[in-house]
Amino acid sequence: MNVSTRHEITLTVNGKTETRTVESRTTAADFLRDDLRLTGTHLGCEHGVCGACTIIVGEASMRSCLMFAVQLDGTTITTVEGLAQNGKMTVLQESFREHHALQCGFCTAGFLTTATAFLKETPDPTADEVREALSGNICRCTGYIPIVEAVLDAARTIKAAKG
Amino acid sequence: MKPPPFAYFAPRSLDEAVKLIDEHQDDGKLLSGGQSFVPVLSLRLASPATIIDLNRVEGLGGASEMPDGGLRVRGLTRHREIELSPLVARLNPLLTGTMPHVAHVQIRNRGTTGGSCSHADPAAEMPAIALTCDADFVLTSVTGERVVPAGEFFQGVFTTALEANEILTEIRYPAWPKGRRWGFEEMARRRGDFAIVGSAVLVDFDEAGRCGAAKITIFGAGDIPLRIAEAEEMLVAKGLTPETMREAGRITSAAIEPRDDLHASADYRRDVSAVMVRRALEQTASPLRTGVAA
Amino acid sequence: MSSHKSHDIGAGTAPLIGRSLQRVEDARFVTGTGTFIDDMKVENMVHALVVRSPHAHARIGAIDTTELLAHPGIIDVFTTADIAEYAAEIPLRLAPLVGYERYLQRPFAVDKVLYVGDPVAVIVADSRYIAEDAQDLLMIDYEILPAVTDVHASAKNESILNEKAGTNVAFSYRVSEGDIEAAFAAADYTRKESFYCHRHSGVPLETRGMIASYDATATDHKLKVWGATKVPWFNRRALAKMLRMEEADIRFVETDVGGAFGIRGEFYPEDFLIPFATMRVKRPVKWIEDRREHLMAANHSREMECDLEIALSKDGDFLGLRGVFRADMGAYARTNGGVPPAKAAQFAPGPYRVGAVQMDVAGLMTNKTPIGTYRGPGRYEVNFFRERLLDLAAADLGISPVALRMKNLIPADMMPYTTGKLCPYEEPVQYDQGDYPGTLAKIAEAFDFDRMKAKVEACGQKNGKRQGVGLAVFVESGGAGPSETARIEVTPTGKIEVFTGVTAQGQGHETVLAQICSDGMGGVPFGDISIFHGDTDKLEWGFGTYHGRGVTVGGSAILLTARKLAAQLVAMAARRTNLGIEELELKDGAIRKKGAAPGEPPVMTLEALAASADDPAELKAVEKFAPANRTYTSGAHAAHVEVDVETGKVEVLRYLIVEDVGRCINPALVHGQAIGGAVQGIGATFLDELVYDAEGQLLTGSFADYLMATSNEFPEIEAITLETSLSTLNPLGAKGAGEGGIVGAGGALANAVSHALGPLGVNVTSLPLNPNNVLRMIRQATPRQAAE
């Protein structure tokens, strides 16, 4: 229990352990962006609607603008920067490129994190399930159709690779 | 849009939590999922001096079966856990069936059922379901527990029976009787938005297939979710027919006092309330809406 | 980030124009390594917050900054008195409508605030958190005045926004072509309807923002501004003038930009205030607009009324069209705010031969956020007005909607075709070429429109639902504005660097411009080409991206420059090798003998050529492309909808866009523009709306209230791109492809919903088509009929 407004937290971000002191009111999103300089997580509204700031906490996608950094203490999180491994993009990231599933790229991190968590839970989704899963993320450029295609195609590719 | 400063406590036990909120009841706020509360802070609509975070309290989450077959859902249970729980699906399929209408997956992964009910947004689904099911709310403070029925818990827009030093620790849904069917219909601008207006219903059919009991809730149509007793009694008296389902809708329209807002006029809500109630009742014709959710 | 290396696509040789290459931009965006403005940190940087008026219309009284300045972490605050010396008006960039200039905005409100969101002060603090903590300590007295919140109240002039102007009517003019009185006198059929298009805007997912830093002792650039976009050179000029600095002392740098849609990158009050702040505090200053601010501060668009009247012969010949436009301009004249009403009037005849046209246009000031352009400015609005009226006329005359339009579309053999001078500040419009009837025929066939129409009519009402189909046909301009410049250089390692004045907000310019450059230089490998954009230091003069000019004008400049440089390099190689110019060519990235066998070593590599240069000028070329006229695409939208008559909710069952865009540089990207534009336009027709109450308070100040399309709402959208008629106005043959997806949405959907609900007596004349409005229309049309 800590009475003060500053707290030391330790968490694992993209496989790396980080210990920092944070103010209690610092949002998880601002902490990632400003303290850890993981600026791939974007802020589109700061009130929990647009989904651009989505990160994966444990296995679940969550909005980092609606959490405080102090609440990340002891967690394992993944941001968009942690999706590719050793410089190799994930199937989903490649699929976004192939399907032209992004234009300005500002919302993309949130879609990728949301869809990554979703595909883990639902490896063989229908188009309706994909649309439903992505409905908490706003994209102003693409009209969503190529994003849905990219996620469906990634699911097929992952499934085929697993044989 | 940044939150104001506050002192932060993250109690590990319920005992510790109730002491803290008792101590800080004048200027403190509880934080559970935060999916409605953090935006309130970021928009600076509230500036509590102290925030007591319930997320690390042991034993405050999870669903379990009560000895009488009822469903106990602890306050910190995430929406997503309820949505995916086979136990919940078995004991209260209405709850399971409603979950996909609650916001979006990222919100459901973090948001809690206790938080949603304590927040008491008149257009939210969870309060409406609790009311429909005649659930009991367990409120805990330093002086112990008290149990408040759903019908008395919701008192106004964002206003509940919770005292400033109490925590909503548990919601108890009574056992689901044999022969019960459910319906849920809502009108939202987009999937996942708060309802403009919505309805949840339960109909208990006796062995002869007659309506033995009905529970009809309308939400988004007033300051709090409302049960429409007159319509419930009418259905028991006259049985469920296309005509009585329409009549239940008409009774609902007449019983509510909706307001205008940005998304719809009072007239709209009055009209569409009738449609929501009728459609929710129509769903109970389907055998899929019995014991276990489809 | 202005430079990113193109990826080698390893996909053979030229031509690259016309191929759906993967975008080079995407690698950084999918890995989270792009650099948007808020991703940048500059050493010693502090944070600005713009304090905005909470009132729609009020006189500013005493301002007390004492308490605010005493708050820990607050570095500075300044208000209108502090900038008085520099407080020039922000100039118009486009659409100089006479009278409108009286309402130009200054960086801070002077004497009065005129809308909720009007800037009144800037706070500079150690962090944004602290600035927000302290902002309520700034004491400003306001004397509240009556708010003007619609065009009718505005026209009464009872509460005047700008007392010096003495009227709320900012401009009022008539444009006409042909004898309108005679046309209507001769008509067998006339119909007049009053339409309303609702206020909404582009709302890019990234809000505006910038970082400014100032060093008076610097020898190159004293003032640096990151976060510029759209028209950096114009904005730099405007800022230099306001600050009384030399343009050369200011550098604007574009970062990655999270969408713009017309509303971002214009010169706003903050574009003065933040550079001014950095000069005051002598530290770099960052300002990132928050979402609430964005919805009240960035340009709004679209809101206008139109009384439109059509005159037809009994056979359906389009004899005349006259209209009265009343545009709600908001509180001030913004840089391009005159465009939406002016273009609505100019595009009123659309792709049709109309005997006579007369449009009366008035811009009325209200205590609301000022208007600017949003993707397809004026077109979305007027295509709704005109196409809706055409459907009404078709129904009245018993002619099919397709046949009535087909009969009146400008035939290809009448091209080029002028609709006359329908915009006071422009020359008469000339549609260069195009097969407008062919485009309509294509959509009618692909959508099976006539059969679908009969089918849904036969279906009637089922389970409380009714279906309908609707069409909207449009013509859309592109390639506007002054010349664009390009400079291309060969680096010492033989790579190609392209410097362009075009800016990028998500369209994929780094990819398509490299495709163009590659083809212009005989197939230089795509991966060897780097595109540098949006940096005023890299190019002496450029202009920017808007109104479909990125490719048509900027791309053409690159193509001309690439060809010029290629010729220059061949000549240079000829001199080095003593071979004849006519024997050599630049092919696949090296100087080769014409007709050389595949695999034959080149005469000189570009690296060797670069090493041999005596003068760096040999290795670069600069060229301009000035469009002689605008390009015009033609297209159509078709919609199939189902309306729940009990709730007013509309489902889009199918949506199809056909547009003839001329040359398509990258078909995947053009398709993306069409689909993305369509979802914006469909979403806007049902969801997006900026709503004010009677006191002028913005009720839609968050994403909980300003609703946009999500992945669940409109899944069934298709787009067909035609390259039937290549533009002859630029060397690429391109016409611009960013706006066709959006401009027909309001019209097609209003027609489809009206078709569905026609038997109930519904005639859609106002937007948006949200459930509340649709159900109200049903109720008003059939007041006593219960909808159960």
Tab-separated table of C-alpha atoms in Angstrom, chain B residues 83-237:
chain	number	residue	atom	x	y	z
B	83	GLU	CA	-19.389	-13.482	-21.339
B	84	LEU	CA	-17.189	-16.559	-21.660
B	85	SER	CA	-18.142	-18.394	-18.448
B	86	PRO	CA	-19.900	-21.768	-18.982
B	87	LEU	CA	-21.165	-21.511	-15.422
B	88	VAL	CA	-22.884	-18.205	-16.120
B	89	ALA	CA	-24.304	-19.577	-19.368
B	90	ARG	CA	-25.824	-22.460	-17.429
B	91	LEU	CA	-27.141	-20.482	-14.499
B	92	ASN	CA	-28.206	-17.270	-16.193
B	93	PRO	CA	-28.345	-17.356	-19.981
B	94	LEU	CA	-29.832	-13.865	-20.133
B	95	LEU	CA	-26.634	-12.481	-18.684
B	96	THR	CA	-24.532	-14.417	-21.191
B	97	GLY	CA	-26.757	-13.423	-24.092
B	98	THR	CA	-26.541	-9.742	-23.244
B	99	MET	CA	-22.785	-9.490	-22.884
B	100	PRO	CA	-21.966	-9.025	-26.591
B	101	HIS	CA	-24.015	-5.817	-26.484
B	102	VAL	CA	-21.804	-4.367	-23.751
B	103	ALA	CA	-19.312	-2.030	-25.419
B	104	HIS	CA	-16.347	-3.632	-27.185
B	105	VAL	CA	-13.959	-6.412	-26.365
B	106	GLN	CA	-11.218	-4.165	-24.971
B	107	ILE	CA	-13.736	-2.573	-22.612
B	108	ARG	CA	-15.169	-5.945	-21.607
B	109	ASN	CA	-11.674	-7.234	-20.884
B	110	ARG	CA	-11.213	-4.565	-18.245
B	111	GLY	CA	-14.640	-3.318	-17.203
B	112	THR	CA	-16.330	-4.962	-14.237
B	113	THR	CA	-19.907	-5.834	-13.488
B	114	GLY	CA	-19.759	-4.156	-10.084
B	115	GLY	CA	-18.310	-1.026	-11.632
B	116	SER	CA	-21.004	-0.889	-14.266
B	117	CYS	CA	-23.819	-1.293	-11.740
B	118	SER	CA	-22.289	1.224	-9.334
B	119	HIS	CA	-21.888	3.738	-12.139
B	120	ALA	CA	-25.613	3.288	-12.927
B	121	ASP	CA	-25.737	4.724	-16.407
B	122	PRO	CA	-29.432	4.627	-17.326
B	123	ALA	CA	-28.596	3.253	-20.764
B	124	ALA	CA	-26.279	0.483	-19.559
B	125	GLU	CA	-27.180	-3.173	-19.907
B	126	MET	CA	-25.922	-4.643	-16.626
B	127	PRO	CA	-28.253	-2.692	-14.341
B	128	ALA	CA	-31.191	-3.637	-16.557
B	129	ILE	CA	-30.326	-7.322	-16.390
B	130	ALA	CA	-29.919	-7.265	-12.622
B	131	LEU	CA	-33.290	-5.575	-12.293
B	132	THR	CA	-34.974	-8.047	-14.619
B	133	CYS	CA	-33.563	-10.970	-12.673
B	134	ASP	CA	-34.540	-9.493	-9.276
B	135	ALA	CA	-30.908	-9.708	-8.281
B	136	ASP	CA	-29.677	-8.717	-4.856
B	137	PHE	CA	-26.790	-6.344	-4.356
B	138	VAL	CA	-24.390	-6.952	-1.507
B	139	LEU	CA	-22.878	-3.735	-0.196
B	140	THR	CA	-19.948	-3.969	2.158
B	141	SER	CA	-18.563	-1.390	4.554
B	142	VAL	CA	-16.616	-1.351	7.800
B	143	THR	CA	-19.837	-2.077	9.621
B	144	GLY	CA	-20.458	-5.244	7.614
B	145	GLU	CA	-22.691	-6.256	4.744
B	146	ARG	CA	-26.179	-5.273	3.770
B	147	VAL	CA	-28.280	-6.635	0.963
B	148	VAL	CA	-30.280	-4.316	-1.275
B	149	PRO	CA	-32.642	-5.626	-3.959
B	150	ALA	CA	-32.030	-4.379	-7.477
B	151	GLY	CA	-35.372	-2.602	-7.424
B	152	GLU	CA	-34.091	-0.360	-4.643
B	153	PHE	CA	-30.464	-0.139	-5.700
B	154	PHE	CA	-30.894	2.122	-8.727
B	155	GLN	CA	-32.148	5.501	-7.633
B	156	GLY	CA	-31.364	7.953	-10.387
B	157	VAL	CA	-28.947	8.873	-13.153
B	158	PHE	CA	-25.539	7.757	-11.838
B	159	THR	CA	-27.135	7.410	-8.400
B	160	THR	CA	-27.499	4.216	-6.373
B	161	ALA	CA	-28.188	3.042	-2.837
B	162	LEU	CA	-24.442	2.815	-2.231
B	163	GLU	CA	-23.284	4.955	0.669
B	164	ALA	CA	-20.034	6.836	0.250
B	165	ASN	CA	-18.232	4.267	2.393
B	166	GLU	CA	-19.643	1.147	0.739
B	167	ILE	CA	-18.353	-1.198	-1.906
B	168	LEU	CA	-20.590	-3.254	-4.169
B	169	THR	CA	-18.971	-6.610	-3.533
B	170	GLU	CA	-21.442	-9.055	-4.979
B	171	ILE	CA	-24.523	-9.437	-7.133
B	172	ARG	CA	-26.728	-12.464	-6.461
B	173	TYR	CA	-28.926	-13.670	-9.275
B	174	PRO	CA	-31.717	-15.978	-8.072
B	175	ALA	CA	-31.883	-19.502	-9.444
B	176	TRP	CA	-33.210	-19.843	-12.985
B	177	PRO	CA	-36.427	-21.844	-12.841
B	178	LYS	CA	-37.340	-24.572	-15.248
B	179	GLY	CA	-39.466	-23.303	-18.085
B	180	ARG	CA	-37.929	-19.816	-18.101
B	181	ARG	CA	-37.140	-18.140	-21.402
B	182	TRP	CA	-35.411	-14.837	-22.019
B	183	GLY	CA	-35.419	-12.025	-24.521
B	184	PHE	CA	-33.169	-9.026	-25.024
B	185	GLU	CA	-33.476	-6.280	-27.612
B	186	GLU	CA	-31.842	-2.897	-27.768
B	187	MET	CA	-31.637	-0.008	-30.170
B	188	ALA	CA	-28.180	1.522	-30.238
B	189	ARG	CA	-26.706	3.929	-32.787
B	190	ARG	CA	-23.925	1.456	-33.435
B	191	ARG	CA	-23.239	-1.997	-32.103
B	192	GLY	CA	-21.562	-1.610	-28.732
B	193	ASP	CA	-22.899	1.868	-28.022
B	194	PHE	CA	-25.051	2.524	-25.017
B	195	ALA	CA	-28.684	1.830	-25.854
B	196	ILE	CA	-30.997	4.611	-26.934
B	197	VAL	CA	-33.578	2.297	-25.483
B	198	GLY	CA	-33.638	-1.439	-24.762
B	199	SER	CA	-35.605	-4.172	-23.096
B	200	ALA	CA	-34.828	-7.382	-21.241
B	201	VAL	CA	-37.568	-9.877	-20.478
B	202	LEU	CA	-38.000	-13.191	-18.721
B	203	VAL	CA	-41.073	-15.364	-19.150
B	204	ASP	CA	-41.663	-18.401	-16.942
B	205	PHE	CA	-43.800	-20.957	-18.691
B	206	ASP	CA	-45.588	-23.578	-16.671
B	207	GLU	CA	-45.791	-27.185	-17.756
B	208	ALA	CA	-48.877	-26.488	-19.808
B	209	GLY	CA	-46.941	-23.819	-21.674
B	210	ARG	CA	-48.802	-20.933	-20.101
B	211	CYS	CA	-47.172	-17.773	-18.884
B	212	GLY	CA	-46.811	-18.224	-15.158
B	213	ALA	CA	-44.686	-15.153	-14.557
B	214	ALA	CA	-43.164	-12.397	-16.600
B	215	LYS	CA	-40.515	-9.819	-15.917
B	216	ILE	CA	-40.197	-6.878	-18.272
B	217	THR	CA	-37.535	-4.196	-18.001
B	218	ILE	CA	-37.116	-1.129	-20.145
B	219	PHE	CA	-33.869	0.827	-19.992
B	220	GLY	CA	-32.519	3.975	-21.585
B	221	ALA	CA	-36.048	5.336	-21.374
B	222	GLY	CA	-35.726	7.157	-18.075
B	223	ASP	CA	-33.352	7.934	-15.246
B	224	ILE	CA	-33.132	4.297	-14.165
B	225	PRO	CA	-34.068	0.952	-15.663
B	226	LEU	CA	-37.743	0.284	-14.996
B	227	ARG	CA	-39.815	-2.821	-14.465
B	228	ILE	CA	-43.251	-2.617	-16.068
B	229	ALA	CA	-45.395	-4.415	-13.530
B	230	GLU	CA	-48.667	-3.657	-15.273
B	231	ALA	CA	-47.464	-5.341	-18.434
B	232	GLU	CA	-46.083	-8.286	-16.467
B	233	GLU	CA	-49.442	-8.816	-14.749
B	234	MET	CA	-51.311	-8.451	-18.004
B	235	LEU	CA	-49.218	-11.195	-19.594
B	236	VAL	CA	-49.844	-13.555	-16.697
B	237	ALA	CA	-53.549	-12.831	-16.921
